[in-house]
């Protein structure tokens, strides 16, 4: 028993600074992301890819077009879903629910669902479902999200 005490004493007492390890945003919100993904049956890595691309995990982001929070929900979309887009939990759950609806609408075609998420379903429909006929932003958005989805977030 004395040997164990001597070993423990030689290690010293951990300081508060040593015990605090700041979490990266993608880790901080992992529980909410995973819960929303499970609830709406969407791959959590796809959700992470959307969040990384839309807001870089910044809940305070508001785009020039007025999209809000991590999932960059438009106020009209959020209102239609009866959610507060400024609340991180509601923003993620609402965004994942909306993404799930689009995935279902486009029969599991992630690229089409992502294009509609970014450009809007009406714009996507008017493009004839052709991503190359959408704005450059959407043309770049879809492969970027898919890259994060397939390769993970660094």
Tab-separated table of C-alpha atoms in Angstrom:
chain	number	residue	atom	x	y	z
A	1	UNK	CA	0.000	0.000	0.000
A	2	UNK	CA	2.897	2.363	0.779
A	3	UNK	CA	4.273	1.769	-2.719
A	4	UNK	CA	0.992	2.861	-4.305
A	5	UNK	CA	0.850	6.007	-2.141
A	6	UNK	CA	4.426	6.916	-3.086
A	7	UNK	CA	3.667	6.454	-6.791
A	8	UNK	CA	0.503	8.546	-6.575
A	9	UNK	CA	2.298	11.267	-4.592
A	10	UNK	CA	5.095	11.379	-7.156
A	11	UNK	CA	2.588	12.061	-9.921
A	12	UNK	CA	1.463	15.271	-8.242
A	13	UNK	CA	-1.982	16.774	-8.043
A	14	UNK	CA	-3.653	17.665	-11.326
A	15	UNK	CA	-4.385	21.355	-11.699
A	16	UNK	CA	-7.666	22.816	-12.853
A	17	UNK	CA	-5.924	24.048	-16.003
A	18	UNK	CA	-4.806	20.548	-16.882
A	19	UNK	CA	-8.326	19.201	-16.482
A	20	UNK	CA	-9.966	21.746	-18.811
A	21	UNK	CA	-9.844	20.730	-22.438
A	22	UNK	CA	-11.905	22.985	-24.678
A	23	UNK	CA	-14.173	21.117	-27.028
A	24	UNK	CA	-14.220	21.900	-30.716
A	25	UNK	CA	-17.662	23.081	-31.869
A	26	UNK	CA	-18.329	19.830	-33.734
A	27	UNK	CA	-17.700	17.979	-30.471
A	28	UNK	CA	-19.687	20.426	-28.338
A	29	UNK	CA	-22.832	19.916	-30.429
A	30	UNK	CA	-22.345	16.203	-31.169
A	31	UNK	CA	-25.131	15.125	-28.811
A	32	UNK	CA	-27.698	17.410	-30.426
A	33	UNK	CA	-26.555	16.445	-33.932
A	34	UNK	CA	-26.651	12.735	-33.166
A	35	UNK	CA	-30.078	12.973	-31.497
A	36	UNK	CA	-31.582	14.932	-34.384
A	37	UNK	CA	-30.003	12.607	-36.967
A	38	UNK	CA	-31.392	9.552	-35.169
A	39	UNK	CA	-34.838	11.108	-34.748
A	40	UNK	CA	-35.164	11.948	-38.451
A	41	UNK	CA	-33.159	9.002	-39.792
A	42	UNK	CA	-30.431	11.083	-41.455
A	43	UNK	CA	-26.775	10.099	-41.403
A	44	UNK	CA	-25.138	12.247	-38.692
A	45	UNK	CA	-22.062	12.738	-40.867
A	46	UNK	CA	-24.225	14.274	-43.576
A	47	UNK	CA	-25.631	16.649	-40.958
A	48	UNK	CA	-22.105	17.541	-39.836
A	49	UNK	CA	-21.172	18.207	-43.459
A	50	UNK	CA	-24.131	20.537	-43.896
A	51	UNK	CA	-23.350	22.409	-40.681
A	52	UNK	CA	-19.642	22.690	-41.504
A	53	UNK	CA	-20.437	24.069	-44.951
A	54	UNK	CA	-23.346	26.297	-43.947
A	55	UNK	CA	-21.959	27.951	-40.821
A	56	UNK	CA	-18.715	26.267	-39.756
A	57	UNK	CA	-20.537	25.333	-36.516
A	58	UNK	CA	-21.303	28.990	-35.731
A	59	UNK	CA	-24.784	29.262	-34.213
A	60	UNK	CA	-24.584	33.070	-34.360
A	61	UNK	CA	-24.081	33.218	-38.120
A	62	UNK	CA	-26.639	35.157	-40.128
A	63	UNK	CA	-26.090	35.142	-43.881
A	64	UNK	CA	-26.579	38.183	-46.114
A	65	UNK	CA	-29.770	36.482	-47.355
A	66	UNK	CA	-31.013	36.212	-43.752
A	67	UNK	CA	-30.388	32.505	-43.073
A	68	UNK	CA	-29.873	31.868	-39.374
A	69	UNK	CA	-27.735	29.626	-37.170
A	70	UNK	CA	-25.802	26.450	-37.696
A	71	UNK	CA	-28.168	24.935	-40.250
A	72	UNK	CA	-28.712	28.371	-41.857
A	73	UNK	CA	-32.492	28.221	-41.796
A	74	UNK	CA	-34.403	30.934	-43.573
A	75	UNK	CA	-36.870	32.721	-41.264
A	76	UNK	CA	-39.831	31.636	-43.394
A	77	UNK	CA	-38.744	27.979	-43.257
A	78	UNK	CA	-38.228	28.171	-39.483
A	79	UNK	CA	-41.611	29.854	-39.001
A	80	UNK	CA	-43.311	27.167	-41.100
A	81	UNK	CA	-41.733	24.527	-38.856
A	82	UNK	CA	-42.705	26.477	-35.720
A	83	UNK	CA	-39.112	26.643	-34.456
A	84	UNK	CA	-36.852	29.359	-33.105
A	85	UNK	CA	-33.822	29.366	-35.418
A	86	UNK	CA	-31.765	31.257	-32.814
A	87	UNK	CA	-32.034	28.305	-30.395
A	88	UNK	CA	-29.215	25.895	-31.261
A	89	UNK	CA	-31.219	22.770	-30.386
A	90	UNK	CA	-34.252	23.877	-32.388
A	91	UNK	CA	-32.057	25.065	-35.263
A	92	UNK	CA	-30.319	21.708	-35.605
A	93	UNK	CA	-33.483	19.652	-35.124
A	94	UNK	CA	-35.404	21.847	-37.562
A	95	UNK	CA	-32.630	21.768	-40.135
A	96	UNK	CA	-32.283	17.994	-39.912
A	97	UNK	CA	-36.061	17.548	-40.151
A	98	UNK	CA	-36.102	19.742	-43.271
A	99	UNK	CA	-33.137	17.871	-44.754
A	100	UNK	CA	-34.900	14.552	-44.060
A	101	UNK	CA	-37.993	15.813	-45.902
A	102	UNK	CA	-35.855	16.729	-48.900
A	103	UNK	CA	-34.042	13.372	-48.868
A	104	UNK	CA	-37.419	11.631	-48.892
A	105	UNK	CA	-38.762	13.950	-51.604
A	106	UNK	CA	-35.777	13.144	-53.829
A	107	UNK	CA	-35.933	9.408	-53.034
A	108	UNK	CA	-32.648	9.212	-51.142
A	109	UNK	CA	-30.644	11.249	-53.656
A	110	UNK	CA	-28.404	13.218	-51.305
A	111	UNK	CA	-27.042	15.477	-54.035
A	112	UNK	CA	-30.520	16.585	-55.112
A	113	UNK	CA	-31.609	17.039	-51.488
A	114	UNK	CA	-28.523	19.147	-50.768
A	115	UNK	CA	-29.038	21.258	-53.891
A	116	UNK	CA	-32.653	21.898	-52.867
A	117	UNK	CA	-31.561	22.643	-49.282
A	118	UNK	CA	-29.090	25.249	-50.509
A	119	UNK	CA	-30.874	26.804	-53.488
A	120	UNK	CA	-34.432	26.166	-52.339
A	121	UNK	CA	-36.756	23.451	-53.623
A	122	UNK	CA	-38.479	25.839	-56.044
A	123	UNK	CA	-35.206	26.882	-57.651
A	124	UNK	CA	-34.100	23.274	-57.849
A	125	UNK	CA	-37.373	22.311	-59.547
A	126	UNK	CA	-37.025	25.195	-62.025
A	127	UNK	CA	-33.537	23.935	-62.886
A	128	UNK	CA	-35.094	20.666	-63.989
A	129	UNK	CA	-33.131	18.925	-61.259
A	130	UNK	CA	-29.874	19.911	-62.968
A	131	UNK	CA	-27.375	21.172	-60.406
A	132	UNK	CA	-25.316	22.747	-63.196
A	133	UNK	CA	-28.231	25.102	-63.938
A	134	UNK	CA	-28.223	26.420	-60.357
A	135	UNK	CA	-26.096	29.281	-59.005
A	136	UNK	CA	-22.347	28.694	-58.705
A	137	UNK	CA	-22.705	28.698	-54.908
A	138	UNK	CA	-24.940	25.612	-55.050
A	139	UNK	CA	-22.726	23.937	-57.639
A	140	UNK	CA	-19.835	24.279	-55.177
A	141	UNK	CA	-21.929	23.579	-52.076
A	142	UNK	CA	-23.083	20.068	-53.020
A	143	UNK	CA	-19.619	18.527	-53.589
A	144	UNK	CA	-18.242	20.339	-50.550
A	145	UNK	CA	-20.906	18.827	-48.250
A	146	UNK	CA	-20.494	15.427	-49.891
A	147	UNK	CA	-16.736	15.638	-49.340
A	148	UNK	CA	-17.224	16.309	-45.625
A	149	UNK	CA	-19.840	13.554	-45.496
A	150	UNK	CA	-17.561	10.963	-47.081
A	151	UNK	CA	-14.233	12.132	-45.640
A	152	UNK	CA	-15.188	13.479	-42.242
A	153	UNK	CA	-14.623	16.881	-40.691
A	154	UNK	CA	-11.082	17.836	-39.842
